[in-house]
Short mmCIF file of C-alpha atoms and ligand atoms in Angstrom, two decimals:
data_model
loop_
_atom_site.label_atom_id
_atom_site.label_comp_id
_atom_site.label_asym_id
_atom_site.label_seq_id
_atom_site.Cartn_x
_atom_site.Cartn_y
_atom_site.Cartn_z
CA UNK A 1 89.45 90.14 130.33
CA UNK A 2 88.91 87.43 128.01
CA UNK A 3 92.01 87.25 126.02
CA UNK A 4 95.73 87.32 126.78
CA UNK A 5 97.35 90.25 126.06
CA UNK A 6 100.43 89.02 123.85
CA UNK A 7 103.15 91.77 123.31
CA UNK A 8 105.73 92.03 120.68
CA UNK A 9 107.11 95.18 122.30
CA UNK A 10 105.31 98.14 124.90
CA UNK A 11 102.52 99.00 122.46
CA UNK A 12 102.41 96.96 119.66
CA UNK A 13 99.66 93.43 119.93
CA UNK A 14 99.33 89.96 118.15
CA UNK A 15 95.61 89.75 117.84
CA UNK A 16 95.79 87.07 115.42
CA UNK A 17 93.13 84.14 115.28
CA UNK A 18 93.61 80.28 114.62
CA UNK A 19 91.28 78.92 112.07
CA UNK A 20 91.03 75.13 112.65
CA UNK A 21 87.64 74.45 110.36
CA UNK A 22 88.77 75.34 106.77
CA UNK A 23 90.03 72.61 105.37
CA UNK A 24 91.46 73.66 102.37
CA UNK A 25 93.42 77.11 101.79
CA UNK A 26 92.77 79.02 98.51
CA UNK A 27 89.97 76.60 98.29
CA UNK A 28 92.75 74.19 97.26
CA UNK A 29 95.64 73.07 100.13
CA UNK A 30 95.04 70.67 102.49
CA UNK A 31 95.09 72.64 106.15
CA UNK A 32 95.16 69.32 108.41
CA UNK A 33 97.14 71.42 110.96
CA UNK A 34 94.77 74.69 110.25
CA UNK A 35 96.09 78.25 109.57
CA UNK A 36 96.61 81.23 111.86
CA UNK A 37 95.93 85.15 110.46
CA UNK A 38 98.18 87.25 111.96
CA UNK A 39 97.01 91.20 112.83
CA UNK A 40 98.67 93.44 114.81
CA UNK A 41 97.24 96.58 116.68
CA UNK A 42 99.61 98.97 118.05
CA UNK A 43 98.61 101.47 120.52
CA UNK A 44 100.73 104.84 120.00
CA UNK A 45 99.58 108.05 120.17
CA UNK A 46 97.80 107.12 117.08
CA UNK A 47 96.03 103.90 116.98
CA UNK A 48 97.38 101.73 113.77
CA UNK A 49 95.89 98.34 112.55
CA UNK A 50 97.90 96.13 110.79
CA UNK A 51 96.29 94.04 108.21
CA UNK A 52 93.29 91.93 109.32
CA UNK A 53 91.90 88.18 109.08
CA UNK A 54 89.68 86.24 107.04
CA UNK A 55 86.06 86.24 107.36
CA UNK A 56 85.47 82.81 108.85
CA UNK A 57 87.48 84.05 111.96
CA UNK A 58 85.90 87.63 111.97
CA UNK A 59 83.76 87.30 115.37
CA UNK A 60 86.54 86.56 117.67
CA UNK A 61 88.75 89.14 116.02
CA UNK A 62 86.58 91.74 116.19
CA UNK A 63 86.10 91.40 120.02
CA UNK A 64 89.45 90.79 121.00
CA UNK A 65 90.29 93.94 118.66
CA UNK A 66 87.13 95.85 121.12
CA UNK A 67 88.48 94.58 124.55
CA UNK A 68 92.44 95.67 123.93
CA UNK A 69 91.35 98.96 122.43
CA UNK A 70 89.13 99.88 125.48
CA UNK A 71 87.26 102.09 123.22
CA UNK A 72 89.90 103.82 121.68
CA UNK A 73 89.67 104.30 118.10
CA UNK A 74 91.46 103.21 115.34
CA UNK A 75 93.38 105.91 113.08
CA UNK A 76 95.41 103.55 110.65
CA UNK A 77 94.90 100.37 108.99
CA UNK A 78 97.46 99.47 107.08
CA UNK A 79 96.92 96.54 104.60
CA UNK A 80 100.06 95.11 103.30
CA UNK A 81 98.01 92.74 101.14
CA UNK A 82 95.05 92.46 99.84
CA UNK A 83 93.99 88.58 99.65
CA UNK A 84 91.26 87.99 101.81
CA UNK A 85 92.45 85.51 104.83
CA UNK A 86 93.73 88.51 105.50
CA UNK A 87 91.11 91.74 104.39
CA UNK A 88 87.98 89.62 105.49
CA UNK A 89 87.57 91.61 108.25
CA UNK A 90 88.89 94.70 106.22
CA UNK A 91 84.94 96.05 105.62
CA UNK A 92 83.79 95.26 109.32
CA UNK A 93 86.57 97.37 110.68
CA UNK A 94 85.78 100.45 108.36
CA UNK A 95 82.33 100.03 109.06
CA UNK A 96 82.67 99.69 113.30
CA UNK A 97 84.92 102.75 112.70
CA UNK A 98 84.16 104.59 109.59
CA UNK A 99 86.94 107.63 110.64
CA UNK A 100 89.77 105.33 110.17
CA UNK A 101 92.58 105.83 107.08
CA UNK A 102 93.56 103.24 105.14
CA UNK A 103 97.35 102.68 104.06
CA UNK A 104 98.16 100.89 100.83
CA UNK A 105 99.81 101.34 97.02
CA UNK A 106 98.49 102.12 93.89
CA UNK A 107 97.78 98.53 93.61
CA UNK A 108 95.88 98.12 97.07
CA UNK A 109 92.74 101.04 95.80
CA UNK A 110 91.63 99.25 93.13
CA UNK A 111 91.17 95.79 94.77
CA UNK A 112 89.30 97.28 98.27
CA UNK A 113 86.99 98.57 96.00
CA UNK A 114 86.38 95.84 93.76
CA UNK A 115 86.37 93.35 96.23
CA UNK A 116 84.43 95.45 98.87
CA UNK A 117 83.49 98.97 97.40
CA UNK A 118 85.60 100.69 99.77
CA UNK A 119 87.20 103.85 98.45
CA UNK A 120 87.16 106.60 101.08
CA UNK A 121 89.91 107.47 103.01
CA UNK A 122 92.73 106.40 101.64
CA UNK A 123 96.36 107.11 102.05
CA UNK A 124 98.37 106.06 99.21
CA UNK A 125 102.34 104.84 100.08
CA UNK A 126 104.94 104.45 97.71
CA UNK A 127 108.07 102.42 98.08
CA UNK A 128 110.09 103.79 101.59
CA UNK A 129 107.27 106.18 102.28
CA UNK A 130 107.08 107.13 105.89
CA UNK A 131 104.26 107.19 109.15
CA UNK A 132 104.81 108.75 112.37
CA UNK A 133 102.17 107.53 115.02
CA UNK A 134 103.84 108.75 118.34
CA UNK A 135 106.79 106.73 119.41
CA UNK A 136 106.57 104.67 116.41
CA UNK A 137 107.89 105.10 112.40
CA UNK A 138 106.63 102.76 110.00
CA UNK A 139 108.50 102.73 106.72
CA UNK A 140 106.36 100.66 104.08
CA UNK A 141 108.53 99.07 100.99
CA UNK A 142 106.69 97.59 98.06
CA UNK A 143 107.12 93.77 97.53
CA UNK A 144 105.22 92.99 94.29
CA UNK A 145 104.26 89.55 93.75
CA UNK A 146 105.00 87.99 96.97
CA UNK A 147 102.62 86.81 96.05
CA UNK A 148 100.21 89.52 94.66
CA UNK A 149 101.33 92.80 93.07
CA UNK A 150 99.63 95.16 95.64
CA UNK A 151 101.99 93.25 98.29
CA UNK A 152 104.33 95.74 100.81
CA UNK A 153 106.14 94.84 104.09
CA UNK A 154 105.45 97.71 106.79
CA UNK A 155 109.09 98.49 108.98
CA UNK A 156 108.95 99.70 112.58
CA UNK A 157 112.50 101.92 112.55
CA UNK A 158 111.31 102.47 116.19
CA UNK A 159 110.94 98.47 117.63
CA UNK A 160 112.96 96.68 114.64
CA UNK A 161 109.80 94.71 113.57
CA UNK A 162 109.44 93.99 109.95
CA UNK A 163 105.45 93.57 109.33
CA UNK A 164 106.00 91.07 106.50
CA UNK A 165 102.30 90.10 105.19
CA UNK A 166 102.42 86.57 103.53
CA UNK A 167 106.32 86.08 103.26
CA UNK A 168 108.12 83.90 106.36
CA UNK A 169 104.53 82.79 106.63
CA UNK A 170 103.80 79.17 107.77
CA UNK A 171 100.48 77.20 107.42
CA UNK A 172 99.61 75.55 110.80
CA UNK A 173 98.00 77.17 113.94
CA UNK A 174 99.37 78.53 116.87
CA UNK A 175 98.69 76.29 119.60
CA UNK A 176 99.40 78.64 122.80
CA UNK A 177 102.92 79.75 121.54
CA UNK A 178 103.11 82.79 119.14
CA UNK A 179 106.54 83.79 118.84
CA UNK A 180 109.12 81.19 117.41
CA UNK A 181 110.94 80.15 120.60
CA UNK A 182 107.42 79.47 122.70
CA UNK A 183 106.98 76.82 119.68
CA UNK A 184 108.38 73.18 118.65
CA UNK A 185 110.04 74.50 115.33
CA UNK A 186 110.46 71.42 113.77
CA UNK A 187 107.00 71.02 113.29
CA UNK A 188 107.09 74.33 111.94
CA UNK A 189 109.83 73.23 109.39
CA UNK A 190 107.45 71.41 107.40
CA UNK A 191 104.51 73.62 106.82
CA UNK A 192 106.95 76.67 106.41
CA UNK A 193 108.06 74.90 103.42
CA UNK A 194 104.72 73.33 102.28
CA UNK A 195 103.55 77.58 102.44
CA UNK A 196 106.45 78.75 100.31
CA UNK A 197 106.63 76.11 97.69
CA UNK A 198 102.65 75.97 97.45
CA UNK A 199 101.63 79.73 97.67
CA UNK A 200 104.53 81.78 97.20
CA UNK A 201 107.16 79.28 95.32
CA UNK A 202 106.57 80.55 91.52
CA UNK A 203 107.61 83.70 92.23
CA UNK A 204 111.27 83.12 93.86
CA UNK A 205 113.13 86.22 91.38
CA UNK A 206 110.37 88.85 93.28
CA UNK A 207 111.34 87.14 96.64
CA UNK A 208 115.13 87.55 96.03
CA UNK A 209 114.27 91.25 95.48
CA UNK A 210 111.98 91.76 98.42
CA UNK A 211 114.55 90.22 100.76
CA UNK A 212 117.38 92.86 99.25
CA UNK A 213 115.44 95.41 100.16
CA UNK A 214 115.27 94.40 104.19
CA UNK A 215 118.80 93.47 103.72
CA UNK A 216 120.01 96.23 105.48
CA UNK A 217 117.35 96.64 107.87
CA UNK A 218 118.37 96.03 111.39
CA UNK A 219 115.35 93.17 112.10
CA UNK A 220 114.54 92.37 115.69
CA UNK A 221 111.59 90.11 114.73
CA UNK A 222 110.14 89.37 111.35
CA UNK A 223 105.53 89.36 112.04
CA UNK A 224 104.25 87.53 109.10
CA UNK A 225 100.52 87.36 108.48
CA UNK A 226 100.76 83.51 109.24
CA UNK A 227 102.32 81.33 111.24
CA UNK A 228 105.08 81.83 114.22
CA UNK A 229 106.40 85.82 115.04
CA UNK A 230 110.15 85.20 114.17
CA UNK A 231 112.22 86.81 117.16
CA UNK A 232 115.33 84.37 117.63
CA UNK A 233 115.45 82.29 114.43
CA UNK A 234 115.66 85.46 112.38
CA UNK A 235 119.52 84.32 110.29
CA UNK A 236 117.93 80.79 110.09
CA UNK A 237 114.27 82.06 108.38
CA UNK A 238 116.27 84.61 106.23
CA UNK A 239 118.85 81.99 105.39
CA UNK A 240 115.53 79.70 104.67
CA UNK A 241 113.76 81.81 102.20
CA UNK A 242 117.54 82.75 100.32
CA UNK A 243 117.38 79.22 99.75
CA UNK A 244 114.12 78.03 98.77
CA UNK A 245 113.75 81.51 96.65
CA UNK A 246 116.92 80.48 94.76
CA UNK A 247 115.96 77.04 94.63
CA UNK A 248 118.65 75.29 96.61
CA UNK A 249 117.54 71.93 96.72
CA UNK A 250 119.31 68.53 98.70
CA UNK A 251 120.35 65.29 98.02
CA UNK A 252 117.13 62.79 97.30
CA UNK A 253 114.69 61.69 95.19
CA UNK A 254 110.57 62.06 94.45
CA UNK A 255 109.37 59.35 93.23
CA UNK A 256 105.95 60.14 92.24
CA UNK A 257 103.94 57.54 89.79
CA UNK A 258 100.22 57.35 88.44
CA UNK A 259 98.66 53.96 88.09
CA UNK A 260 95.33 52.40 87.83
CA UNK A 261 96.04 48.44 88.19
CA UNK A 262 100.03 48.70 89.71
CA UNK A 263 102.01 48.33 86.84
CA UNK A 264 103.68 51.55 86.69
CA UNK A 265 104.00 51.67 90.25
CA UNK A 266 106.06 48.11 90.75
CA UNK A 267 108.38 50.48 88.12
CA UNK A 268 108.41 53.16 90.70
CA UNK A 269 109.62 50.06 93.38
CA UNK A 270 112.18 48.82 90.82
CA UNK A 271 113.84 52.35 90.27
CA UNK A 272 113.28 53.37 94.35
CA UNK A 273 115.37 50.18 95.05
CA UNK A 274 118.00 50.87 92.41
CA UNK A 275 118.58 54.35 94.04
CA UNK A 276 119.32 52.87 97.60
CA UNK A 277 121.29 50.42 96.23
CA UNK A 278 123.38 53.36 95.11
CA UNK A 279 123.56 54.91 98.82
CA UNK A 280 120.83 57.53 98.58
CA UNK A 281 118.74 58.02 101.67
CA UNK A 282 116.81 60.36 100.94
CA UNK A 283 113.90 58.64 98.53
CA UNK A 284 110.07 59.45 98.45
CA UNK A 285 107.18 57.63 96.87
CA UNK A 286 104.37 58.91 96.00
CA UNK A 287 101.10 57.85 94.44
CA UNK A 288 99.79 60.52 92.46
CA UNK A 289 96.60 59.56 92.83
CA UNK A 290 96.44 59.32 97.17
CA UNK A 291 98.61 62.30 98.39
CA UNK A 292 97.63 66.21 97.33
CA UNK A 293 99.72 67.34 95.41
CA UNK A 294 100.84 70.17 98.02
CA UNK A 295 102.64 67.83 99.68
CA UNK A 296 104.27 66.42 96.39
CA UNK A 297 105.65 69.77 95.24
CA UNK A 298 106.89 70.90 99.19
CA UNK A 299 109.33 67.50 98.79
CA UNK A 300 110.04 68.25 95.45
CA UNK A 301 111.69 71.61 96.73
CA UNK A 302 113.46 69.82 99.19
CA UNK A 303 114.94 67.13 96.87
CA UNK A 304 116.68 67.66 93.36
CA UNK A 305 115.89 64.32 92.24
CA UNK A 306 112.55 63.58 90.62
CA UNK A 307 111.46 60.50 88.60
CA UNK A 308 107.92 60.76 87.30
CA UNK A 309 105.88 57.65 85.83
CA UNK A 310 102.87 57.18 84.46
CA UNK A 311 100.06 55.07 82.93
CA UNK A 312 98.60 55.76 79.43
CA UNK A 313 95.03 56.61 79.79
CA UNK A 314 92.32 57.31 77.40
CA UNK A 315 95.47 58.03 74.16
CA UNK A 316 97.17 60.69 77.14
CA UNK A 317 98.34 60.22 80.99
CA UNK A 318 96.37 59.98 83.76
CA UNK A 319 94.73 62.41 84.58
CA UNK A 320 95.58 62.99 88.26
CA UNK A 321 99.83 62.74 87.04
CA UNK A 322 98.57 65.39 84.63
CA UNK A 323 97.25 67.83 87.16
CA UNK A 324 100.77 67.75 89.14
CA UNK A 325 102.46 67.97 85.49
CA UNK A 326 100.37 71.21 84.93
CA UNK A 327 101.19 72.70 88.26
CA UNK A 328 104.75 71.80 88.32
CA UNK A 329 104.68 73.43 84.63
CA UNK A 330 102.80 76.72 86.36
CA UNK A 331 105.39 76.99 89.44
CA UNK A 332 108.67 76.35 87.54
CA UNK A 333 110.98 75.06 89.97
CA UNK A 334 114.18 75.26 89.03
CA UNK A 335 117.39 72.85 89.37
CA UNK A 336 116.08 69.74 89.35
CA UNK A 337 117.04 66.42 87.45
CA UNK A 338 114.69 64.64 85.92
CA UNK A 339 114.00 60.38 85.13
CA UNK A 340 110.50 59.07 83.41
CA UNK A 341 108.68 56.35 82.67
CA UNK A 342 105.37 54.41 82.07
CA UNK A 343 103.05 51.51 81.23
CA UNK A 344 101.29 51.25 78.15
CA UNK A 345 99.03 48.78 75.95
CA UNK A 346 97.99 49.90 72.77
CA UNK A 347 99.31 53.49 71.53
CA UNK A 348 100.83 54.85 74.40
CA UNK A 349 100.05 58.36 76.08
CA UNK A 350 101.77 58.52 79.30
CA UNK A 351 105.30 58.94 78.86
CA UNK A 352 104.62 60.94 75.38
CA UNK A 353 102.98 63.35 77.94
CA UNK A 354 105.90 63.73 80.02
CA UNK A 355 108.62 64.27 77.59
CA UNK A 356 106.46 67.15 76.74
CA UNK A 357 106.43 68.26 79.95
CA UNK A 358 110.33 67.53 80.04
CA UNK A 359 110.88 69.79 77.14
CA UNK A 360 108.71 72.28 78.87
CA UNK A 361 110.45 72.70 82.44
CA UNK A 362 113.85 72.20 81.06
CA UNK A 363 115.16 69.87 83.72
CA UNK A 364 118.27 68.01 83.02
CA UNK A 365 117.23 64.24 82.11
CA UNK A 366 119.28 61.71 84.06
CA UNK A 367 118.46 59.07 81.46
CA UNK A 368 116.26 57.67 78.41
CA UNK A 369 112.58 57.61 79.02
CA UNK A 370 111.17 53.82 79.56
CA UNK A 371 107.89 52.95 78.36
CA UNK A 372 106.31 49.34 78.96
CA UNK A 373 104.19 47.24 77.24
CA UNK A 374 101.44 45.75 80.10
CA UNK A 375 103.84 45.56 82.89
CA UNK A 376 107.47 45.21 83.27
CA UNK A 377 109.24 42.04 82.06
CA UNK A 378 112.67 40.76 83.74
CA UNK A 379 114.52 42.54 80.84
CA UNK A 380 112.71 45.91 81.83
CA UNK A 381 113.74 45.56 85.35
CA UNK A 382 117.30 46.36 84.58
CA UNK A 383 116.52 49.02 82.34
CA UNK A 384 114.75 50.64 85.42
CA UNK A 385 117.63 49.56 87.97
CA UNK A 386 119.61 51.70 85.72
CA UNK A 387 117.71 54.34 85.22
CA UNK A 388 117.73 54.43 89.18
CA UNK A 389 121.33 54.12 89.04
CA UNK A 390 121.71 57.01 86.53
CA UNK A 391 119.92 59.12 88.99
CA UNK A 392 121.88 58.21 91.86
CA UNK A 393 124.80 58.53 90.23
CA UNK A 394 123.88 62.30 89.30
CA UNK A 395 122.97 63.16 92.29
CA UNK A 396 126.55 61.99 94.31
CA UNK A 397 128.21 63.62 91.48
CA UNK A 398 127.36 67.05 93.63
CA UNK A 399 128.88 65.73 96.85
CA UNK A 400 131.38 68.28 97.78
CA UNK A 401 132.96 65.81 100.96
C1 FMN B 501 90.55 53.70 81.40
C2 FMN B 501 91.81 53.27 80.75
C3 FMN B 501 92.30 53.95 79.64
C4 FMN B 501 93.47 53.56 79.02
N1 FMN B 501 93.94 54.24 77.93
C5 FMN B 501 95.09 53.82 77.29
C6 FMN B 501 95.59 54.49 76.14
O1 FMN B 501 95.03 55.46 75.68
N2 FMN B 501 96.73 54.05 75.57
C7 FMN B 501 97.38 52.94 76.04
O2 FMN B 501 98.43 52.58 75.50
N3 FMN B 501 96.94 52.27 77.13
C8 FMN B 501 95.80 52.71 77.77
N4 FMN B 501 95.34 52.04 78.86
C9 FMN B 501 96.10 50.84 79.33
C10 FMN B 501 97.03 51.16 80.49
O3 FMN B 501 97.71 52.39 80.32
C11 FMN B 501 98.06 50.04 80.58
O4 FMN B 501 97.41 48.81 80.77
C12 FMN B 501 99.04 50.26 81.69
O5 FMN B 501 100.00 49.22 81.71
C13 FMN B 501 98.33 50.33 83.05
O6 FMN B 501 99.29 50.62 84.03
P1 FMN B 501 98.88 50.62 85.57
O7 FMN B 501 98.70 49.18 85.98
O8 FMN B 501 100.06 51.25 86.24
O9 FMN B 501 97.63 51.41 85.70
C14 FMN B 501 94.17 52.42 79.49
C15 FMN B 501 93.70 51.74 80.61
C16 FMN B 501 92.54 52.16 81.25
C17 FMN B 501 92.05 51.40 82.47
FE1 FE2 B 502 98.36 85.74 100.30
FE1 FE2 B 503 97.97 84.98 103.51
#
């Protein structure tokens, strides 16, 4: 036996892998911690699959898959969603055993054969169609866009397990424990949040629906396609994704500023200092330039405050504040207020650019934009201690206690 055999009830097995060599997800978000691709093989009368991993982390899979099967056959493979860290291993499977039937939506056919000419086989589901395997009833309820329209959860009536694909997922691997309470959570905090607000945070209104429809359900664990199986922090996940989903955010500020030579970011140190002053704790800086700007937006749904600044450059702003501007523009967070400023020296670009982009995400600005000539003079310093203030003062006017 090479592999553990890791339960989540008498027939049903995590044979996830841990990818620790991409670096970036999508192509696109840092993974310094790595990603895990959760599958799950369940061994009823009937033999059903449940999703699969990416390529990169096929070889491993595919024997671990061989070795707890002990040539058995698989009958069902059910793909709850289509991206590929998670069908990679989707043509493999069909090809090692060409008998099996594949479970999906309307939405699923198209994409297995575009993205890998598979289209025998099939078993369509439609929202709270049933499977009997044996012991086991699956139940399969259509999530669109969470984050892809073919997306569906799979429910176990018979074990309580809600097979959620990409929702309660977390980046990071899983570093010996694979259930929630065999882990440190608090490091899981983090990269829970970094997943939703990065991959899954634009599309919050299709999240509130999804988690109405398991409402009801009576969940005994919650097996997302990444990260931690959720088994007995179920009210605090749930309670998690109400809140990001509606965009509950918490008392502090982002800071974030884009400068070439320092003078916009001695603005960002004026207005950081301003805020304290005013008995806020919670205050980030970033430079725009330095940190990715996954980590930018996962604090931004954490705090409601954010102050933006910015250089002119080239008669706009700079062009790495204008890539988060864009994205923030793309994702839409909601309930946020909003400060900006800049540093100019001949016709200005910057803060022009971000009053567009105020108009555009409809924050509520805290306070008149401030624009500098060069670099801040002593007369600009208060402006920007009260612009801090402004935001400070905003933000306690929410205290409840
Ligand atoms: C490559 C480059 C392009 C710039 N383009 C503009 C511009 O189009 N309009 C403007 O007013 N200032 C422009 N500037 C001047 C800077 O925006 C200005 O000096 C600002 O104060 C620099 O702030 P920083 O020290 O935070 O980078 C440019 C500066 C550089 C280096
Ligand atoms: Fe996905
Ligand atoms: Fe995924």
């Amino acid at each position: 036996m090479l592999y553990p055999r890791i339960k989540l009830s008498e027939d049903i097995y995590w044979i996830g892998t841990n990818d620790r060599r991409t670096s970036l997800f999508e192509n696109y978000w840092p993974l310094p911690n790595g990603v895990a691709y959760n599958s799950y093989l369940v061994l009823d009368e009937k033999v059903t699959l449940l999703d699969t991993v990416s390529m990169g982390t096929m070889d491993s899979y595919l024997e671990k898959l061989k070795e707890i099967l002990n040539g058995r056959k698989i009958d069902y493979l059910v793909i709850n969603h289509m991206e590929p860290d998670h069908s990679g291993a989707v043509k493999a499977i069909v090809n090692e055993y060409p008998e099996v039937k594949i479970i999906g939506n309307t939405k699923t056919f198209p994409m297995l054969e575009g993205f890998y000419g598979i289209h025998d086989n099939l078993i369509p589901v439609e929202d709270g169609s049933t499977l009997t395997t044996g012991r086991h009833t699956f139940q399969f309820f259509l999530t669109p866009m969470v984050h892809w329209p073919e997306t569906m959860v799979t429910w176990d009536e018979t074990d309580k397990i809600l097979f959620s694909a990409d929702a309660f997922g977390s980046f990071g691997t899983l570093d010996g424990g694979i259930f929630d309470d065999e882990t440190n959570l608090e490091f899981y905090q983090e990269e829970l949040r970094r997943y939703y607000s990065n991959i899954v945070g634009k599309y919050g209104l299709q999240v509130q629906k999804a988690l109405d429809k398991v409402q009801g359900l009576d969940i005994k664990m919650i097996a997302s396609t990444h990260g931690p199986i959720w088994r007995s922090n179920i009210p605090m996940i749930l309670d998690l994704y109400r809140k990001w989903s509606s965009y509950q955010t918490e008392e502090g500020v982002v800071i974030v500023f884009g400068s070439m030579y320092g003078n916009t970011e001695k603005m960002a140190e004026t207005i950081a200092r301003a805020i304290a002053e005013e008995g806020i704790r919670n205050i980030r800086i970033f430079d725009v330039s330095k940190t990715h700007s996954s980590y930018i937006i996962n604090d931004i749904w954490k705090y409601r405050g954010v102050i933006l600044g910015s250089s002119a450059y080239n008669g706009g702003i700079f062009t790495p504040m204008r890539d988060l501007i864009l994205e923030l523009e793309h994702i839409m967070p909601k309930n946020h207020y909003l400060a900006i400023f800049g540093s100019m020296s001949w016709g200005g670009g910057g803060v022009r650019t971000l009053q567009k982009f105020a108009e555009n995400i409809k924050w509520e600005l805290v306070a008149e934009p401030i624009e500098v000539k060069h670099g801040p003079r002593p007369a600009d310093i208060e402006k920007l201690m009260e612009l801090g203030k402004a935001m400070a003062r905003r933000l306690k006017a929410d205290r409840t206690h």
